[in-house]
Amino acid sequence: MHSTLSFSRATTVPTTNYAFHSQSPINLRFCGLRREAFGISILTRSSSGRVRLSTRGRSKRISASTGNNGTPPKSFDYDLIIIGAGVGGHGAALHAVEKGLKTAIIEGDVVGGTCVNRGCVPSKALLAVSGRMRELQSEHHMKALGLQVSAAGYDRQGVAGHANNLASEIRSNLTNSMKALGVDILTGFGTIVGPQKVKYGKVGFTDNVVTAKDIIIATGSVPFVPKGIEVDGKTVITSDHALKLEFVPDWIAIVGSGYIGLEFSDVYTALGSEVTFIEALDQLMPGFDPEISKLAQRVLINPRKIDYHTGVFATKITPARDGKPVIIELTDAKTKEHKDTLEVDAALIATGRAPFTNGLGLENINVVTQRGFVPVDERMRVIDANGNLVPHLYCIGDANGKMMLAHAASAQGISVVEQVTGRDHVLNHLSVPAACFTHPEISMVGLTEPQAREKAVKEGFEISVAKTSFKANTKALAENEGEGLAKLIYRPDNGEILGVHIFGLHAADLIHEASNAIALGTRIQDIKFAVHAHPTLSEVLDELFKSAKVLDMKTLRKMKS
Amino acid sequence: MQTQLGSAVFPRLLRRSLSYIPSILYSLHSLLNLFHFFRFLSNSSPQSQKHKEMASPFLSNTIISFSSSLSSSSSLPRLAPSIPFSAIRSKSTPRRILTVRSKIREIFMPALSSTMTEGKIVSWVKSEGDVLSKGESVVVVESDKADMDVETFYDGILAAIVVGEGETALVGAAIGVLAETEDEIAEAKAKAASKSGASTPSAPPPAPTPAAASTPAPPKSTPAPAAPTVAEGPTKTVATPYAKKLAKQHKVDIESVVGTGPYGRITPEDIEAAAGLSPSKKNVGLAVVVETKHAAPAKAPAASAAPSSLPPPVPGSTVVPFTTMQSAVSKNMVESLSVPTFRVGYPVTTDALDALYEKVKPKGVTMTALLAKAAAMALAQHPVVNSSCKDGKSFTYNSNINIAVAVAINGGLITPVLQDADKLDLYLLSQKWKELVEKARAKQLQPQEYNSGTFTLSNLGMFGVDRFDAILPPGQGAIMAVGASKPTVVADAEGFFSVKNKMLVNVTADHRIIYGADLAAFLQTFSKIVENAESLTL
C-alpha cells in the first residue's frame, strides 16, 4: 500500500505538457508526460528516448526485436488474453471487446478478484452498516436532528450476510457482463510458457495452451503478512477473514494504519469492539496528507475506543490458544529492542498487500520480479532482466505495484488496450483518486503538501494551499455533519492543480471533480467558473477553487521584471 | 473586571470565524465576567470554591471559550501568599479589588470547545522575554478538535512559560505568566517557578510531587501498597483502549484498579466502577487540581471525598474481584440510583393465607407461588404498578404480568421470572417455580427467564425479618419486600382484642410513574386478596 504513494515522486515537465498535446492527435488530454520513476532507474534511461518521441503505437525497436525473441506463433487463438479476472482484467476485457478484439480471460479462482470478493466490495457493505450504527448510536447527533431512536443493535450473522450477498451479486454482474460481450472465461491458473503463449489449467488436470497476440498480466495481490506473525484465520486474521465477520472480538489489535486498517477500525468500533493500532511509522495514517491525517486522527481515532502504538513493529503474534489470549510482541522500529507485549482477543494484519505473481512463468521470458512486482514501464509494458521491453506482454494492477487500487488497475488495463489497438496512451497516475471509506470519508488525488513542496523546490516554482471547511457548507450542516476539510495544493502562477485532499461527509464522491480536472488539465482559473447546484456538498469544492488565488498575467509580469 | 479575574487569553481562531458578531461576543464576555465575578464575591468562603467549579461547566456550555478561562479564577487560591496579586483572595471587598496594583497576569489554558477538558501546547509562538501587544498570537493550543492560535488580551512581556511545548494542561491551568513591565519579570518568574512545581500534577499523568506529598491526605499516592494485594502473579496490568481513556478522563489510577475482564484485564466498566457512577468530568478533574494545589486545610476533606479517590487498603486485606453475576448486581444497583423511588408499607393479615398454605402445601405449592399469585392478581387490577419508565418521558404498560422473585444463590442474587403469573394457576406456578430454581442453581437460566420481570418480589420472612425495604431494579416500576408473618395482638372496631398473624409488606416504586395513592390502592387490593386467600386457588 505504501508503495503506491511513491509514484507521485515522478517528475513532470509542466511546460512541455501543453506542447506535447498539440502534436499528438490522439487521446491528447489523457496523455500526461510523467515518467514513472518507480525505483527502476535503468528502465527510465533505456526508455527515455521513446517516452519523448513515440506518439504512435509501438516503437520500431520493439517490432524489430520480436523476431529475435523466441518463436512466436504465426496465427493466434486470441487477440488478447488477460490473466486474472479482477477489476483490472475485467476493465481491460470490456474495453478490448469494445475495440473489436477477440478476448479471453483466465481465472484460477473466482471472477472479481480481491476487490469484489475480499476487498473493496464486501468492506463497503460492512462500512455501510458501521456508518448507520454510528449514526444511530450518536445520541447527540440524533437529538440535534430531533430524532428519537431506542437502542441500536445488530445481528452479526445478518451483517456478514449482507457483505457476502453484495460480493456474490457484484461477482455475477461481472461474470455476466463479460459473458454477454463474448469474452471467453478460461478456468485455471495461467502460466506464461513463451512469447505470446499461455497455458492454463486446474491443478492435477492437463494444461491447455493458448496463444494470443497480446497478453496482460493482471494477477493482483494477496494480504501481506510480515515474518513472525502466525495467521490462524480465527484470532489472527487478514482482511480476507475479517470481511467474513465471523466474530466481533471485544478487543482487536490492527497492525497497520493505512486504508485497510482504518476502514476496519471504523467497522469494529461501530460494532462495539475496542481497537489498538500498531503502526511501524512514527505517525498514524502515513501516506495521507499530514494535515488531513491529523484531523482524521482527531475525528476517527481520538474520540473512539481506540489507542495506538506508533514506531513499533509487531514482531511476533501468537494466536489465542490453550486458554491464552492473542499475544503480540512489539519491537521498537528504531532501536529494535523489545518494547511491549499486548494481550488482545484478536489481531488483524493490515500491513499492506503483496503481489501475487508466483507461478506465472515469468522465468520463461527472462523477467525477474522486484519484491514480487512485475517491472513495467509507464505504458505497463513488461521489462525483462536486461532492461529490455518484452514484446506483447503487459502487466496491470497490484501485480506491477504502481498504484494498488482497483480503479487504477482498470484504468491501466484500458490504457493497454488503447495501445494494442493503435492509439498511444499513458495513464496519468496523478489523476487517479483514492478514497478511504471511514465515517466521515477521506479522499485524495495528486500530491500531498510535502510532496508538492519537495517538487516545487526541485523544479523552482511556488505552490499555494487553499482550504475550505465543511462547516461552511449548507448541505453538510443540514446533515449535521459539519466536521471536515477540503484542501487544494496548486501553482499560483499558472493555476495547475497539484493535489486535492478531502476529509468529510461523502469525500469519496466529491474527489472526482478534482481528479477529472487534473486528468483533463483544467486550470483553477477555468474551473472556478463552473456552476454547482445549491445546496450540495459539491459546493465545498466550488468554494475551494474559488478561494484559490491564481496570479493574473499582469502581476506575473510585474514579478518577473 | 477581566483584569481581576485574570483571563488573559483569547482564542484567535474563534474570534476570526465569528468575526461578524464580535460586539455580541464582547458584551457576552463581559456579562459572563460580571456574573462570575459576583458569584465569586458571594462565595468568598474557601468551602464555596468547589461550588464555583461546578458552576463552570454550565457557563462553558453557553459560551464556548472564555468562560472556562474565567473559571480559572479558582486557581487564585493556590498562589503563594507572598504575591500581591492574591489581593482578591485575602480581601474580598470590591474596593480592594479595584485597587489591585500588581500587573502580573497568568495565561490560562483556554477552553477551545465545549468538550475540551485539557489542551496540549503545540508551540509557543512567543518566547520568554518577548514583548506582547494585545491581540498578538502567543501560543498554539491543540484541543480535542483543532489547533488554535491563542492571543493575548493584554500588553506585556511574556515573563515565563509554565507549560512547555508538547505538554498538556487542564483547562484553566496557568500555562504562562505575563508581566507588565520589565521590573516585574523577576517577580513573575518566581511566581512561575512556584507554579511549575505545583501545576505539573494537573497534567494527565499525576506524578507525585512535593506539593502533593505535603497535602494532608493525598488520595493518589496509594499504588505502592495496593500493588502487592492486587498482583496475582508477574503479569502486568492490561487495560483496554477505552478503559485507559476513561481512566485518564476520570483521573483513575489504573494501577489501583482490579481487572474483571477476560484474562484479568481492566475493562471500561472496571474504571467506571472505580470512578463512581457518572461523576461530572469537570467536577472530578478540578477537585483533584484543587487538592494538589496546597489546598486550604478546610478544603482537604472535601477534596479527598471526591469520588475518584480510593481509600488506601488496610494492610493485610485481600481483594476479591467480582464474579460476573456480582458485577451485574453491582452495576444494576448503581444504576438504580438514578431513579427517584419512594416506599409504602402495609400490614397484611395472613391467617387465611396461612390456612390455605397448610392445605395446599402437600400438593407442592410454595409460599413464593402464593405470594406471586396474590401480587399478580393485584397487579392485574392496578396496571400502573406493573408499568415501567424507560426514558423518563413515558409510561410503558406491560401486557404481561411477569413476577420476578429474588433468590440468593451461592454468593449471588438472581431473579427468576414467573411469566404470566396472573394467568397460571397455583399448581402450575409452583411447578414452574421449582424448575426455575433448579435451573438457577445450575446456572442454566436463559436470559428471558431472569430479565423479563415486570414486578419483583423479595421475601426475607423465612429469616424472621419483620420488615425491610428493597432497591428497585432498573427497568421495573415496583418491588415488594415481604417480611415474616407474626402473631400480633390487634384490636378491632368494637375494641375487642384478638391475635392475628400479620406480615409487613413494603413496596418500593418509581415515583415518576407510580404515585403514593397508586401504591396504597394496590396494597389495599393485595391485602384483600391475601385476606380472602381462597380466591388464589380459583
mmCIF file of N, CA and C in Angstrom, chain A residues 21 71 98 119 130 216 244 265 290 318 325 335 340 349 352 412 430 521 529:
data_model
loop_
_atom_site.group_PDB
_atom_site.id
_atom_site.type_symbol
_atom_site.label_atom_id
_atom_site.label_comp_id
_atom_site.label_asym_id
_atom_site.label_seq_id
_atom_site.Cartn_x
_atom_site.Cartn_y
_atom_site.Cartn_z
ATOM 1 N N HIS A 21 0.688 17.943 -26.251
ATOM 2 C CA HIS A 21 -0.708 17.723 -26.629
ATOM 3 C C HIS A 21 -0.975 18.154 -28.060
ATOM 4 N N THR A 71 10.151 -17.957 -30.479
ATOM 5 C CA THR A 71 9.465 -18.184 -31.740
ATOM 6 C C THR A 71 7.968 -17.998 -31.547
ATOM 7 N N GLU A 98 -14.909 -3.811 -26.854
ATOM 8 C CA GLU A 98 -15.405 -2.598 -27.491
ATOM 9 C C GLU A 98 -14.531 -2.221 -28.685
ATOM 10 N N GLY A 119 -12.278 -7.587 -0.806
ATOM 11 C CA GLY A 119 -11.717 -6.247 -0.625
ATOM 12 C C GLY A 119 -12.776 -5.169 -0.622
ATOM 13 N N SER A 130 -21.627 0.008 9.535
ATOM 14 C CA SER A 130 -20.981 0.738 10.626
ATOM 15 C C SER A 130 -21.398 2.210 10.600
ATOM 16 N N ILE A 216 -1.977 -9.688 -21.162
ATOM 17 C CA ILE A 216 -1.932 -8.785 -19.991
ATOM 18 C C ILE A 216 -1.912 -9.625 -18.723
ATOM 19 N N LYS A 244 -15.382 -11.646 6.371
ATOM 20 C CA LYS A 244 -16.455 -12.622 6.613
ATOM 21 C C LYS A 244 -17.140 -12.336 7.946
ATOM 22 N N SER A 265 -11.066 -0.389 11.470
ATOM 23 C CA SER A 265 -11.242 0.202 12.802
ATOM 24 C C SER A 265 -12.611 0.866 12.873
ATOM 25 N N PRO A 290 -0.391 15.183 5.700
ATOM 26 C CA PRO A 290 -0.253 15.271 7.165
ATOM 27 C C PRO A 290 -1.391 16.034 7.839
ATOM 28 N N THR A 318 1.069 -14.422 18.299
ATOM 29 C CA THR A 318 0.654 -15.802 18.505
ATOM 30 C C THR A 318 -0.853 -15.831 18.671
ATOM 31 N N PRO A 325 -4.787 -15.478 25.564
ATOM 32 C CA PRO A 325 -5.249 -14.564 24.521
ATOM 33 C C PRO A 325 -4.228 -14.464 23.392
ATOM 34 N N THR A 335 15.250 1.213 17.615
ATOM 35 C CA THR A 335 16.274 0.558 18.422
ATOM 36 C C THR A 335 16.238 -0.955 18.276
ATOM 37 N N ASP A 340 7.102 -3.842 24.238
ATOM 38 C CA ASP A 340 5.865 -4.077 24.974
ATOM 39 C C ASP A 340 5.276 -5.399 24.506
ATOM 40 N N ILE A 349 -4.194 -8.288 10.539
ATOM 41 C CA ILE A 349 -2.954 -7.879 9.886
ATOM 42 C C ILE A 349 -3.320 -7.060 8.651
ATOM 43 N N GLY A 352 -0.593 -4.129 4.443
ATOM 44 C CA GLY A 352 -0.430 -3.921 3.006
ATOM 45 C C GLY A 352 -0.630 -5.212 2.245
ATOM 46 N N GLN A 412 -5.370 1.233 -16.016
ATOM 47 C CA GLN A 412 -4.157 0.757 -16.683
ATOM 48 C C GLN A 412 -4.519 -0.239 -17.775
ATOM 49 N N LEU A 430 -1.221 10.545 -11.466
ATOM 50 C CA LEU A 430 -1.517 11.638 -10.528
ATOM 51 C C LEU A 430 -2.964 12.087 -10.631
ATOM 52 N N GLY A 521 -6.482 18.390 -17.350
ATOM 53 C CA GLY A 521 -5.597 19.555 -17.367
ATOM 54 C C GLY A 521 -6.335 20.865 -17.157
ATOM 55 N N PHE A 529 -15.257 28.875 -12.553
ATOM 56 C CA PHE A 529 -16.490 29.431 -13.112
ATOM 57 C C PHE A 529 -17.565 28.372 -13.326
#
